[in-house]
XYZ file of C-alpha atoms in Angstrom:
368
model
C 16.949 -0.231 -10.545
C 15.611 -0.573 -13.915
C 11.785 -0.906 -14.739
C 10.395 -1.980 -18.234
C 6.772 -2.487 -19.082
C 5.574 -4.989 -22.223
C 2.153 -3.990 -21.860
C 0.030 -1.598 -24.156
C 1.426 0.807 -21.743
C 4.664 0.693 -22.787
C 7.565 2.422 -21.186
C 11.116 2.673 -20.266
C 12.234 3.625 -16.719
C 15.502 3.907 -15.284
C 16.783 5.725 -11.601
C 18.230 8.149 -14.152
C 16.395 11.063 -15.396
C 15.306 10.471 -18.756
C 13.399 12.140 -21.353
C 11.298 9.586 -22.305
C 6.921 11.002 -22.267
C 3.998 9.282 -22.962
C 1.209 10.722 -24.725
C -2.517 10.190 -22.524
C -5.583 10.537 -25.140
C -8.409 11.877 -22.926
C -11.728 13.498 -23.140
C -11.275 14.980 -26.564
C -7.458 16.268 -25.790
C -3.843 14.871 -25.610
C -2.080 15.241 -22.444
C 1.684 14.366 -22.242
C 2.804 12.587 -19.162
C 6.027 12.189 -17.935
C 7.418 9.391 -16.016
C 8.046 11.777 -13.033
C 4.186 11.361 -13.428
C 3.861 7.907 -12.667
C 6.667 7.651 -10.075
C 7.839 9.391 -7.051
C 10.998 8.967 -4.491
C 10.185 7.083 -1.188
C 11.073 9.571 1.350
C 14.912 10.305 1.462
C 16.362 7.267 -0.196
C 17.186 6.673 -3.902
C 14.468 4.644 -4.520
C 11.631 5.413 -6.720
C 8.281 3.741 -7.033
C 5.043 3.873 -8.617
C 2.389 6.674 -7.081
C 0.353 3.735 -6.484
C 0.980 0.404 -5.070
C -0.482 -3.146 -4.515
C -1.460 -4.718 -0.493
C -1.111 -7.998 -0.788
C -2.670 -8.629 2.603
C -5.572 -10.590 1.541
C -3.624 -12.739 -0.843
C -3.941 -16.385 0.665
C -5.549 -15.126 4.252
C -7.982 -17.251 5.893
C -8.789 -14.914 9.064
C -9.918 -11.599 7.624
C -10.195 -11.967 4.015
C -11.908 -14.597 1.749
C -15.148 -15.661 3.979
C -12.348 -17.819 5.804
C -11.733 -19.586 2.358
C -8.592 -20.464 0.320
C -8.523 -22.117 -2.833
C -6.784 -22.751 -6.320
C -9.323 -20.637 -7.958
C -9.378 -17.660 -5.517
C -5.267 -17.993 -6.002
C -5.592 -18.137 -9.714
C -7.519 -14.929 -9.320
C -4.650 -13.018 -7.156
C -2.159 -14.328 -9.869
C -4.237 -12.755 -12.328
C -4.648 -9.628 -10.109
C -0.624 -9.431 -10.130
C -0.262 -9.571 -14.162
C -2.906 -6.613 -14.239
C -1.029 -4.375 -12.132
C 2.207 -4.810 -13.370
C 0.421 -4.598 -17.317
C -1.103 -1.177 -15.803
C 1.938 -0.054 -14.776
C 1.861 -0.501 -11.153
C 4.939 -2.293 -10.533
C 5.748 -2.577 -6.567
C 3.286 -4.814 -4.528
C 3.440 -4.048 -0.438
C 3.389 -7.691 1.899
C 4.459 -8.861 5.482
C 5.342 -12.048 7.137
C 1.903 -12.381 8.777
C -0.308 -12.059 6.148
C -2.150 -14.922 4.519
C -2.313 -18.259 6.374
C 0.929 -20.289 6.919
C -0.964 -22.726 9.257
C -4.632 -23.180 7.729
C -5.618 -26.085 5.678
C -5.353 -25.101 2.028
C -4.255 -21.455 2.770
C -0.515 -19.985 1.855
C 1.631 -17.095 3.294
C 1.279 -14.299 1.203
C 4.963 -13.785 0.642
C 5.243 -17.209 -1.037
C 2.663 -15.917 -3.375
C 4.289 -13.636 -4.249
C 7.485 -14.752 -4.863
C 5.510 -17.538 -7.114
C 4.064 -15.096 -9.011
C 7.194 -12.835 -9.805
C 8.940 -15.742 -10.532
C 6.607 -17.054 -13.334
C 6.170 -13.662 -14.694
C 10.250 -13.319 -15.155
C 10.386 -16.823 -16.660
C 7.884 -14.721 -19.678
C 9.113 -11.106 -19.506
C 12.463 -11.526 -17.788
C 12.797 -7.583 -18.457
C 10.309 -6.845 -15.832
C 11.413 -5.191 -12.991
C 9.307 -5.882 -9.834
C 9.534 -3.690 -6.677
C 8.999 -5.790 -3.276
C 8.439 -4.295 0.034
C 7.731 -6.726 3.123
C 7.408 -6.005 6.825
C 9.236 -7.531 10.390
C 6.464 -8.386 13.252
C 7.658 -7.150 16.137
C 6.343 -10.026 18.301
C 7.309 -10.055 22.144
C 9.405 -12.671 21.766
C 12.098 -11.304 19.448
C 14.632 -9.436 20.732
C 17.494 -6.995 19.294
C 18.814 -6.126 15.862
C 19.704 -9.765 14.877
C 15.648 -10.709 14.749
C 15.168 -7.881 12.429
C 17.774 -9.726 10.273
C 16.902 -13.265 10.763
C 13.518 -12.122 10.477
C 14.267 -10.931 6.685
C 16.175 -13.217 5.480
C 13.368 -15.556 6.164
C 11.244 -13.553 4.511
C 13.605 -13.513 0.940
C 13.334 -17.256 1.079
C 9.652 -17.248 0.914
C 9.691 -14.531 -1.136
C 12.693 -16.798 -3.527
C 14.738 -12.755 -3.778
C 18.160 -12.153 -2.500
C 16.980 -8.330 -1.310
C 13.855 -6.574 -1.269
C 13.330 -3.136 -1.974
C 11.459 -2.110 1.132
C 11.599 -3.569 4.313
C 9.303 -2.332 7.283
C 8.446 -2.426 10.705
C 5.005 -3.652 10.821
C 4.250 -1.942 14.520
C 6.137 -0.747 16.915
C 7.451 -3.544 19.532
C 5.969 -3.186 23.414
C 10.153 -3.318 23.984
C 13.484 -3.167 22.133
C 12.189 -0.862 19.211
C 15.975 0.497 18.907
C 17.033 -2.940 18.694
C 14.559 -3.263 15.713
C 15.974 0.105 14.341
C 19.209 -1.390 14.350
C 18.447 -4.417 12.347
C 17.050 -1.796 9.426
C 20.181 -0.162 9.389
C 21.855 -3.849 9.286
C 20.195 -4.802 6.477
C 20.641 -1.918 4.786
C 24.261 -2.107 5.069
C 24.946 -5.388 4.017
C 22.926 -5.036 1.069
C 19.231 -6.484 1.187
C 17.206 -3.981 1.520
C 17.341 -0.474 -0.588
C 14.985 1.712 1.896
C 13.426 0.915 5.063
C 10.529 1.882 7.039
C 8.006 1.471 9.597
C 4.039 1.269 9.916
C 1.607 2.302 12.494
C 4.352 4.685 14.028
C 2.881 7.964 16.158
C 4.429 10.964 15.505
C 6.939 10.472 18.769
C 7.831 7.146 17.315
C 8.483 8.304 14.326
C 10.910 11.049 15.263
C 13.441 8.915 17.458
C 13.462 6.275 14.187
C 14.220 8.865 12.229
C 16.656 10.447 14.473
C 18.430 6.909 14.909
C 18.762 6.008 11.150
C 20.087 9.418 10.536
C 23.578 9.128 12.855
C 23.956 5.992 10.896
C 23.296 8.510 7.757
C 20.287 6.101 6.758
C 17.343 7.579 5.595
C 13.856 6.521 7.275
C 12.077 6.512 3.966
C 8.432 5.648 4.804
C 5.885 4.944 7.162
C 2.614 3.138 6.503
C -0.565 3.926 8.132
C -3.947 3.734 8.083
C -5.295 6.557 5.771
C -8.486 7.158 4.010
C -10.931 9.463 3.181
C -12.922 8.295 6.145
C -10.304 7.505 8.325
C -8.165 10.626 8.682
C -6.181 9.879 11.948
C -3.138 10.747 10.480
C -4.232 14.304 9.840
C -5.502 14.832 13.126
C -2.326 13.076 15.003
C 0.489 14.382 13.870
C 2.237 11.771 11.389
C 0.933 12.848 8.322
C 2.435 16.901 8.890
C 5.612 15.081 10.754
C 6.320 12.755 7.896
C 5.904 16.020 5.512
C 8.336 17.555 7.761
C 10.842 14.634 7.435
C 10.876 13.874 4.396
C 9.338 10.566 4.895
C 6.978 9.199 2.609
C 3.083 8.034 4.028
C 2.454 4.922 2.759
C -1.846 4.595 3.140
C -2.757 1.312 3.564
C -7.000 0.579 3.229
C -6.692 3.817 1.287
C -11.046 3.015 -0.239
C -11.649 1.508 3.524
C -11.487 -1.774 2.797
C -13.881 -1.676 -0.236
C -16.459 0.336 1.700
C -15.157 3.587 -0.548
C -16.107 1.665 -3.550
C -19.639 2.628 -3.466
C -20.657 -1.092 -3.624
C -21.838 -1.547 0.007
C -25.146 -0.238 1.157
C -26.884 -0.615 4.382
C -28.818 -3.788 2.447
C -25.399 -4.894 1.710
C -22.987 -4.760 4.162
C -19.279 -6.168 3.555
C -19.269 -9.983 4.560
C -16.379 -11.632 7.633
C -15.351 -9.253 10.412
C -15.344 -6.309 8.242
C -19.364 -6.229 8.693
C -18.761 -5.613 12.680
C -17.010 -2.200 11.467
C -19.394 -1.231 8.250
C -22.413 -1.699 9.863
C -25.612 -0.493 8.316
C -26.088 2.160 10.358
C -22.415 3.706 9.621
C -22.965 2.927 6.037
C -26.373 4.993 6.136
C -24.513 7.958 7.240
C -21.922 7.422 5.100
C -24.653 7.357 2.080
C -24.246 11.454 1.545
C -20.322 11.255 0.682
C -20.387 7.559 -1.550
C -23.760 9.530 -3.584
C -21.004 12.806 -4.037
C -18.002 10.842 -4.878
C -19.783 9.077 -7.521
C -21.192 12.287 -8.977
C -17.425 13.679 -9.288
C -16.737 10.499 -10.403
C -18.845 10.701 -13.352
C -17.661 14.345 -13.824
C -14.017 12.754 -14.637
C -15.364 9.710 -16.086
C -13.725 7.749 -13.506
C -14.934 5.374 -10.630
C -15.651 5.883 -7.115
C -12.395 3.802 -6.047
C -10.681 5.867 -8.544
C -11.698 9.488 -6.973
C -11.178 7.919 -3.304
C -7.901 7.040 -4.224
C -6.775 10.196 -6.270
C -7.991 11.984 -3.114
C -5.342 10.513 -1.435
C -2.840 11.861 -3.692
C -3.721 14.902 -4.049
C -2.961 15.159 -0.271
C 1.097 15.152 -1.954
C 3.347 12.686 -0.406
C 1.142 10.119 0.395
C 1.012 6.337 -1.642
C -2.137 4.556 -1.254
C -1.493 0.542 -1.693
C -5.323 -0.675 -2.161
C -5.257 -4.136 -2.306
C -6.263 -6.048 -5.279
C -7.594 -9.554 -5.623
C -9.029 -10.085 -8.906
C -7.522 -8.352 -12.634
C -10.416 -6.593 -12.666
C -9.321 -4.261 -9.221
C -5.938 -3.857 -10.411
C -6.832 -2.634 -13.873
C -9.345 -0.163 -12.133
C -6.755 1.191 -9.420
C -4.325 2.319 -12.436
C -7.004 4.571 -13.731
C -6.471 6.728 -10.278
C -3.476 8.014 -11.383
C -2.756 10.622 -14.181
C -5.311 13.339 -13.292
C -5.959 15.174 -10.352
C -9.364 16.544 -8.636
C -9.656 20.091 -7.870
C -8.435 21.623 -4.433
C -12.155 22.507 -3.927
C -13.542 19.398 -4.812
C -10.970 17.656 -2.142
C -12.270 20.225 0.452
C -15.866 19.252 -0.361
C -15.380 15.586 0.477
C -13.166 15.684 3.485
C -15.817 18.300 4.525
C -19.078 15.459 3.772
C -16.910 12.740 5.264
C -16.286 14.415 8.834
C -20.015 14.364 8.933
C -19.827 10.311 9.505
C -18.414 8.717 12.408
C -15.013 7.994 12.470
C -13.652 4.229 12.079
C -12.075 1.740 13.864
C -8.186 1.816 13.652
C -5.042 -0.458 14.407
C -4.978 -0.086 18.248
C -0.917 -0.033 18.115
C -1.116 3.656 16.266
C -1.338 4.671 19.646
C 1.289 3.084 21.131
């Protein structure tokens, strides 16, 4: 896999080790940054992605996202939120089968977005390499390996790609999960998929995938959670030391809390749809302390509150946070996380102000 950027970022990437550094003016001093800066191996497999990624969930959604809404400008404004990552350097944009809204007036399944999009960007900068990873629902219904696999190959016609380079199990099934675990390893071996995964795994879970792909001498390379700085489950559960102890990647999906990390909610302003039934004003009045310290480091770095939540995450090592961007404006700002890191104390400090706050509502099926 090959990646080349045409924007004013301009760089050369290639699954070999290369020389290649790029020189970061900042704050009055030069600091050179290599591209094992910008990109890290997912888990145990060969395949290496940005630090950073893109959720697509919202793109085209009717049910959680976009007051219940879906139009050509709100689509124009995801396509434009796609150029900005890639021209930012964040290359690999995270979807599933269920998000956006196959079956609501006006809406779109987020897959066929995104195959839209990387299609029309090719057709102008057919050097760009774009990393895709998409997820199987494990819905009652579907039974054994070959779901996994029909499942898929659904997806890469939506998605107008003959592989993907991630493919995921969005939760784990109420039966047949080594079925599902089965069809990874499938599509692995015949070739459309690179790496696979799962999401919303517990620590047992995780284990017995792992332990399955291995005899097959098929890496488990990821699992994606929940994971913020105010939602720190993973920590407290298990997955986050057992993936470190694996050698599987954490993938943190909602990494700034559904925009509530941005600083841009108050108790006067709550977020608007079913989001405002979790960040109510009374858990954003608590939360007041740690937004009012995050932008104060913030300022320190010259960098955003989104920015600091996110480089929190990173600095936790082995964790990719996949914020999810629906205007340019997001995606440009979510590339400015990477390429500096806060201090071990000043990480300590906010974990410390957050566990003052109550604790958020997660995806029931973690527990599972």
């Amino acid at each position: 896999m090959a990646l080349q950027f045409t924007s004013t970022c301009n760089f050369a990437f290639s699954q070999r080790k290369v020389e290649r550094i790029r020189a970061v003016a900042s704050d009055g001093f030069v600091k050179v940054q290599t591209e094992e800066d910008k990109f890290v191996k997912l888990g145990g497999s060969d395949l290496k992605l940005t630090k950073l990624g893109i959720g697509a969930w919202s793109w085209g959604d009717t049910s959680y996202w976009n007051n219940f809404e879906w139009d050509d400008r709100k689509m124009k404004a995801c396509k434009n939120a796609f150029d900005a990552s890639i021209d930012s350097g964040i290359t690999w944009f995270d979807t599933a089968e269920v998000y956006g809204s196959r079956f609501s007036f006006g809406a779109i399944n987020s897959e066929t977005l995104l195959g839209r999009f990387i299609k029309e960007r090719k057709k102008k900068y057919p050097e760009d390499e774009i990393a895709v990873a998409t997820k199987f629902a494990a819905l009652p219904w579907r039974l054994g390996r070959q779901s996994v696999l029909s499942a898929l190959k659904d997806s890469l016609s939506r998605l107008e790609l003959d592989s993907v380079e991630l493919y995921q199990l969005h939760w784990p099934g109420i039966w047949g999960n080594e079925g599902y675990i089965d069809g990874l390893g499938d599509a692995v071996d015949q070739g459309l998929v690179k790496a696979v995964g799962v999401s919303n795994y517990s620590e047992k879970r995780l284990r017995e995938a792992y332990k399955q792909l291995k005899k097959r001498g098929i890496p488990l390379a990821s699992n994606q959670v929940n994971y913020s700085l105010i939602y720190r489950i993973p920590e407290e559960n298990g997955v986050k030391a057992t993936c470190d102890e694996l050698g599987i990647s954490l993938i943190a999906y909602s990494p700034i809390a559904q925009g509530v990390l941005t600083g841009k909610y108050t108790p006067q302003n709550i977020p608007t749809g079913p989001r405002g039934n979790i960040y109510t004003a009374e858990f954003l009045t608590e939360l007041q302390p740690l937004i009012n310290r995050i932008k104060e480091i913030g300022e320190s770095y010259k960098k955003t509150p989104t920015q600091v939540a996110l480089n929190w995450l990173i600095a936790q090592d082995n964790v990719i946070p996949i914020p999810g961007a629906k205007n340019a404006e997001q995606a440009q700002e979510f590339g400015g996380a990477l390429g500096w890191r806060l201090t071990s104390d000043e990480v300590d400090e906010l974990r410390d102000l957050a566990s003052k706050s109550k604790p958020t509502i997660g995806f029931p099926v973690e527990k599972m």
